[in-house]
mmCIF file of C-alpha atoms in Angstrom:
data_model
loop_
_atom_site.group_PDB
_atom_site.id
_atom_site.type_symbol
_atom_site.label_atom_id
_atom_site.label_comp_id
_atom_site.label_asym_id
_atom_site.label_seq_id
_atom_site.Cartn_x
_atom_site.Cartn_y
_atom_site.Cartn_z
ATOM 1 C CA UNK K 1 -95.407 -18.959 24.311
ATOM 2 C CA UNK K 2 -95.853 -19.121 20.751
ATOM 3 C CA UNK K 3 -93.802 -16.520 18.936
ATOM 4 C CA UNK K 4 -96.177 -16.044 15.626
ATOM 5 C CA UNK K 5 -93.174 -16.722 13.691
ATOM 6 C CA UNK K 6 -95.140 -20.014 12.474
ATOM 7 C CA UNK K 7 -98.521 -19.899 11.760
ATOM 8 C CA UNK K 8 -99.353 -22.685 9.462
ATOM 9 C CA UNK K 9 -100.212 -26.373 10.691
ATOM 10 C CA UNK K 10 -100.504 -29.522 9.044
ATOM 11 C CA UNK K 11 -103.988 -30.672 9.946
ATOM 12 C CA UNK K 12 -104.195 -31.053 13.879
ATOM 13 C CA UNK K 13 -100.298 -30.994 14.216
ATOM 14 C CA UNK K 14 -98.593 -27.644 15.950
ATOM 15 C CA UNK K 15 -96.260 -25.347 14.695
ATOM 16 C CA UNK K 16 -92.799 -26.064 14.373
ATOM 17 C CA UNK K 17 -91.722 -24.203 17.098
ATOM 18 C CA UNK K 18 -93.985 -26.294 19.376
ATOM 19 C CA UNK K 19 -92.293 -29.213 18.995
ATOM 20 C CA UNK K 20 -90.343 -30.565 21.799
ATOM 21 C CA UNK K 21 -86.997 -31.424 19.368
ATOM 22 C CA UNK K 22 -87.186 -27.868 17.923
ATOM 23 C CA UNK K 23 -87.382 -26.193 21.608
ATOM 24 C CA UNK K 24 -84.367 -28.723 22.747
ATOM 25 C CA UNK K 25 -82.579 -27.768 19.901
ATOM 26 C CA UNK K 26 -83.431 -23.222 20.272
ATOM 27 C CA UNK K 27 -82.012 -23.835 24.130
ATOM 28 C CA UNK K 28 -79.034 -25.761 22.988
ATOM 29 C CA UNK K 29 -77.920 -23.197 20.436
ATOM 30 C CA UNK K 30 -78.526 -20.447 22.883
ATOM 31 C CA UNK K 31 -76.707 -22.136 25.536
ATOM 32 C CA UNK K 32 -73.758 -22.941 23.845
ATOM 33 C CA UNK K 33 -73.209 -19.387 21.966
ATOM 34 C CA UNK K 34 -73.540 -17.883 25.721
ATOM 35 C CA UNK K 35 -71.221 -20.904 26.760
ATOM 36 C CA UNK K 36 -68.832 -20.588 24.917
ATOM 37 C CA UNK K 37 -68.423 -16.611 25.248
ATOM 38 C CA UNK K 38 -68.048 -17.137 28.810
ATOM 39 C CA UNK K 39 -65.309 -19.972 28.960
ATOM 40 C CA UNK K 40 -63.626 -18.065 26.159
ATOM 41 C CA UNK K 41 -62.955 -14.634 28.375
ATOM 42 C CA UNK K 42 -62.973 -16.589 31.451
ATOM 43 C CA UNK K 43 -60.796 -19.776 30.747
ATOM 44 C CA UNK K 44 -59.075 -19.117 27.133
ATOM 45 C CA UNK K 45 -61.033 -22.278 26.034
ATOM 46 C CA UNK K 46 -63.257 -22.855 23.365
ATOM 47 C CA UNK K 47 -66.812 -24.649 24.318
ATOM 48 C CA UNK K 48 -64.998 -27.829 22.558
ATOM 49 C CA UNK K 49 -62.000 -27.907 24.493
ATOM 50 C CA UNK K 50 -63.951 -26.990 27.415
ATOM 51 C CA UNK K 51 -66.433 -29.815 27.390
ATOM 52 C CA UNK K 52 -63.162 -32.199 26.738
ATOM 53 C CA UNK K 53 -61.312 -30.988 29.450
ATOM 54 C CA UNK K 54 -64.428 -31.292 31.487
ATOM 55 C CA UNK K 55 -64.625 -35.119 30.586
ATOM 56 C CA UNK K 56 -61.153 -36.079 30.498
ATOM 57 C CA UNK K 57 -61.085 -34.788 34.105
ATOM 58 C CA UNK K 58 -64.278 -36.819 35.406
ATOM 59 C CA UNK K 59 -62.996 -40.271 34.709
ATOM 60 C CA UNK K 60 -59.501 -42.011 35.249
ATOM 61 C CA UNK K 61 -58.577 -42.188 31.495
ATOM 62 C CA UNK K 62 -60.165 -41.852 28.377
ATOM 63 C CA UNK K 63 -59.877 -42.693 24.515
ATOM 64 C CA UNK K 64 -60.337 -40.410 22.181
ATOM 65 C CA UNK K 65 -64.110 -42.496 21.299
ATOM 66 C CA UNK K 66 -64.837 -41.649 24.731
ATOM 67 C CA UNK K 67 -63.959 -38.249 24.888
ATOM 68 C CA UNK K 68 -66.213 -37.988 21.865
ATOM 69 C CA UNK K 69 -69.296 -39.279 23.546
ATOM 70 C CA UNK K 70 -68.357 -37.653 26.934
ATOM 71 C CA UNK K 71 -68.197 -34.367 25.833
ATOM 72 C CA UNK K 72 -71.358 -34.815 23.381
ATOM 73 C CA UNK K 73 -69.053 -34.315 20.325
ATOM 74 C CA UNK K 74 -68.168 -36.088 16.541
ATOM 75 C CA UNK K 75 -64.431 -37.949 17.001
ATOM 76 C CA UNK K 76 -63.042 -35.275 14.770
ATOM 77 C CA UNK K 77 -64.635 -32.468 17.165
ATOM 78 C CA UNK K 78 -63.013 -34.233 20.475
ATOM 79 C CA UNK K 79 -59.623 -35.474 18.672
ATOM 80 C CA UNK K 80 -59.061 -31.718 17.458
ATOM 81 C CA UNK K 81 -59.816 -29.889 21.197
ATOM 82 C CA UNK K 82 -58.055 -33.100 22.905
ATOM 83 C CA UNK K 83 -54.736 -32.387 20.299
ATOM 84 C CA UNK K 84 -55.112 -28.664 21.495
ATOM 85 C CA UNK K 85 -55.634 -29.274 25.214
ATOM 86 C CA UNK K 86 -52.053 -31.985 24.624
ATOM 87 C CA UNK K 87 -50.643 -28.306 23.026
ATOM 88 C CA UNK K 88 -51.286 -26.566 25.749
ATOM 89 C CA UNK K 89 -50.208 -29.029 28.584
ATOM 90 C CA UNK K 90 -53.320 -29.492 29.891
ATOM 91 C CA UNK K 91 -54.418 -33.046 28.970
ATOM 92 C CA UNK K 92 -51.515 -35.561 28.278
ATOM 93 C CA UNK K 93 -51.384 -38.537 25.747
ATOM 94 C CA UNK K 94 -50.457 -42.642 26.657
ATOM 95 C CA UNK K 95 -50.747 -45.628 25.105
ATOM 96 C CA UNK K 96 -53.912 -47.047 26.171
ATOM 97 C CA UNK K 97 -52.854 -50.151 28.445
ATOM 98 C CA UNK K 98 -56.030 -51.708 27.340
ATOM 99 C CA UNK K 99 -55.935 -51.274 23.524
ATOM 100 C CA UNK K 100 -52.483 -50.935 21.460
ATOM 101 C CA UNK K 101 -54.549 -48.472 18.603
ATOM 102 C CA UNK K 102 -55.721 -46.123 20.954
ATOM 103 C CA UNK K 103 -54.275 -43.678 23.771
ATOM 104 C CA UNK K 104 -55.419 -42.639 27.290
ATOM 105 C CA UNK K 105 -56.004 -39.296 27.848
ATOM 106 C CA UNK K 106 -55.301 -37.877 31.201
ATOM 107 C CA UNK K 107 -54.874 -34.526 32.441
ATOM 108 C CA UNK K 108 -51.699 -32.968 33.772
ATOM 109 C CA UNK K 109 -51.454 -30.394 36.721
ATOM 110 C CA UNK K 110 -52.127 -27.425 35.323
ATOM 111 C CA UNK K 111 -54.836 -29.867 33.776
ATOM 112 C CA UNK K 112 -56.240 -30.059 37.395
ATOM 113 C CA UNK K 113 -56.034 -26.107 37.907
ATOM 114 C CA UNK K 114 -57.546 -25.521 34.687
ATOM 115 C CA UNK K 115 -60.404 -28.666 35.276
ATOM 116 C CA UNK K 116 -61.837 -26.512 38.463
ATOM 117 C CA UNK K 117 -62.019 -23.645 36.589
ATOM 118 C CA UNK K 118 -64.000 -25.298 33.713
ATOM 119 C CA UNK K 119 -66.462 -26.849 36.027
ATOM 120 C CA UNK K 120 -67.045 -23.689 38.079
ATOM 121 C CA UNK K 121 -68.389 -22.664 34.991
ATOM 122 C CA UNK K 122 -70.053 -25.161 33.843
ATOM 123 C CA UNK K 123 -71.850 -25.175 37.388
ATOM 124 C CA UNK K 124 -72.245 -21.216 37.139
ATOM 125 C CA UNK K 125 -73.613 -21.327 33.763
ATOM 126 C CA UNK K 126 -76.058 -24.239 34.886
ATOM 127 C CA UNK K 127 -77.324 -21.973 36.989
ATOM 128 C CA UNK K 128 -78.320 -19.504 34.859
ATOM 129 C CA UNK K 129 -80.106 -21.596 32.599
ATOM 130 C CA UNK K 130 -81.591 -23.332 35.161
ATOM 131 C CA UNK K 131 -82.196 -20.695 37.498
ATOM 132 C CA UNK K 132 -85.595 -19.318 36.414
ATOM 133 C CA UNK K 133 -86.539 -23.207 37.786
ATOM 134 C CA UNK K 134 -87.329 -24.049 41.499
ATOM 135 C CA UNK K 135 -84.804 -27.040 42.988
ATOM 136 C CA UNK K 136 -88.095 -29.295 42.985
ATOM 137 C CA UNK K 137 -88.651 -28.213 38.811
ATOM 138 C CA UNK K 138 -84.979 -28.638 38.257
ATOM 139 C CA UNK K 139 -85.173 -32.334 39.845
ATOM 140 C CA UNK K 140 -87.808 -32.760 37.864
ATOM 141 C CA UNK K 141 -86.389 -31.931 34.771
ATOM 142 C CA UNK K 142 -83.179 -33.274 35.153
ATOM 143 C CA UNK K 143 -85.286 -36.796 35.922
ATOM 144 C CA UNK K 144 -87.238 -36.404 33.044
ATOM 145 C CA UNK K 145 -83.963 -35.530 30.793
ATOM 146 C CA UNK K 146 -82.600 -39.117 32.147
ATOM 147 C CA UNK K 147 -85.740 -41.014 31.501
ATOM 148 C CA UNK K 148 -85.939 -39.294 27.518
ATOM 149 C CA UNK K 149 -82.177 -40.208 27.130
ATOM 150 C CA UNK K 150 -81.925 -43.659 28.313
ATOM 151 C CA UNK K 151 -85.579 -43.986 26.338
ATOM 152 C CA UNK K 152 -83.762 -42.642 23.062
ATOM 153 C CA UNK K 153 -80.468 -44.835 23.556
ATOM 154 C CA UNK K 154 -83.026 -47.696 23.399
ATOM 155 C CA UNK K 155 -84.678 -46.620 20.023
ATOM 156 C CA UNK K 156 -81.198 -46.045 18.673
ATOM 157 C CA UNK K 157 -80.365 -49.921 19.946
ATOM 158 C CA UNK K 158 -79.701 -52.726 16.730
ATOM 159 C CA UNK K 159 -82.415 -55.173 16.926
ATOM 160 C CA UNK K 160 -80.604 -58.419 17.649
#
């Protein structure tokens, strides 16, 4: 629905907030301000820490690059939340085994307790965005999502 905020076009092109990138990024900002209310009150985490708990959970170990593209944030973002999460006992730091400049980051047992929390959450708050959709439209979408990303990660590919 268009809102009327935009009215102008340029030639046969739409309004702004037609576009596909603008919509993406309205539901992202929405989604993480509700976000990271919720894990706030309900977890005492920030969405940062959150989503790097969340990724540092899913896989054996990970570096701090890792973490970063993980859990969709800048290497200052994740190194800040993963510091904080070490601060609170949740995530622990190693020398990597694989690289001597870099660490492992794994989480600890109240890591664990505090891991199922997070992705009750997450799952919860998936469903609220998601739930105005029908299982068949959220397959859908979440195939479509996959076939735009790995299509992007191929524009943003070096030419040899």
């Amino acid at each position: 629905m268009n809102s009327g905020r935009f009215n102008r076009t340029a030639g046969n092109l739409p309004t702004l907030d037609r576009f596909l990138t603008y919509r993406l990024h309205m539901l992202h900002k929405l989604s993480d301000r509700a976000s990271h209310e919720l894990y706030l009150a309900e977890s005492g985490l920030g969405l940062g820490e959150a989503r790097c708990l969340a990724a540092v959970g899913s896989f054996d170990a990970l570096s701090v690059n890792r973490l970063a593209f993980e859990a969709n944030l800048d290497k200052g973002q994740a190194s800040r939340a993963a510091q904080s999460l070490v601060d609170q006992g949740l995530i622990s730091k190693s020398p990597s085994e694989n690289d001597a400049r870099s660490v492992d980051l794994k989480l600890t047992e109240a890591g664990r307790q505090r891991w199922t929390q997070v992705m009750d959450l997450i799952n919860r708050r998936n469903h609220e965005i998601f739930g105005c959709l029908s299982l068949e439209e959220r397959r859908l979408l979440g195939d479509l999502f996959d076939r735009l990303i790995d299509h992007a990660r191929g524009l943003n590919q070096p030419e040899a």
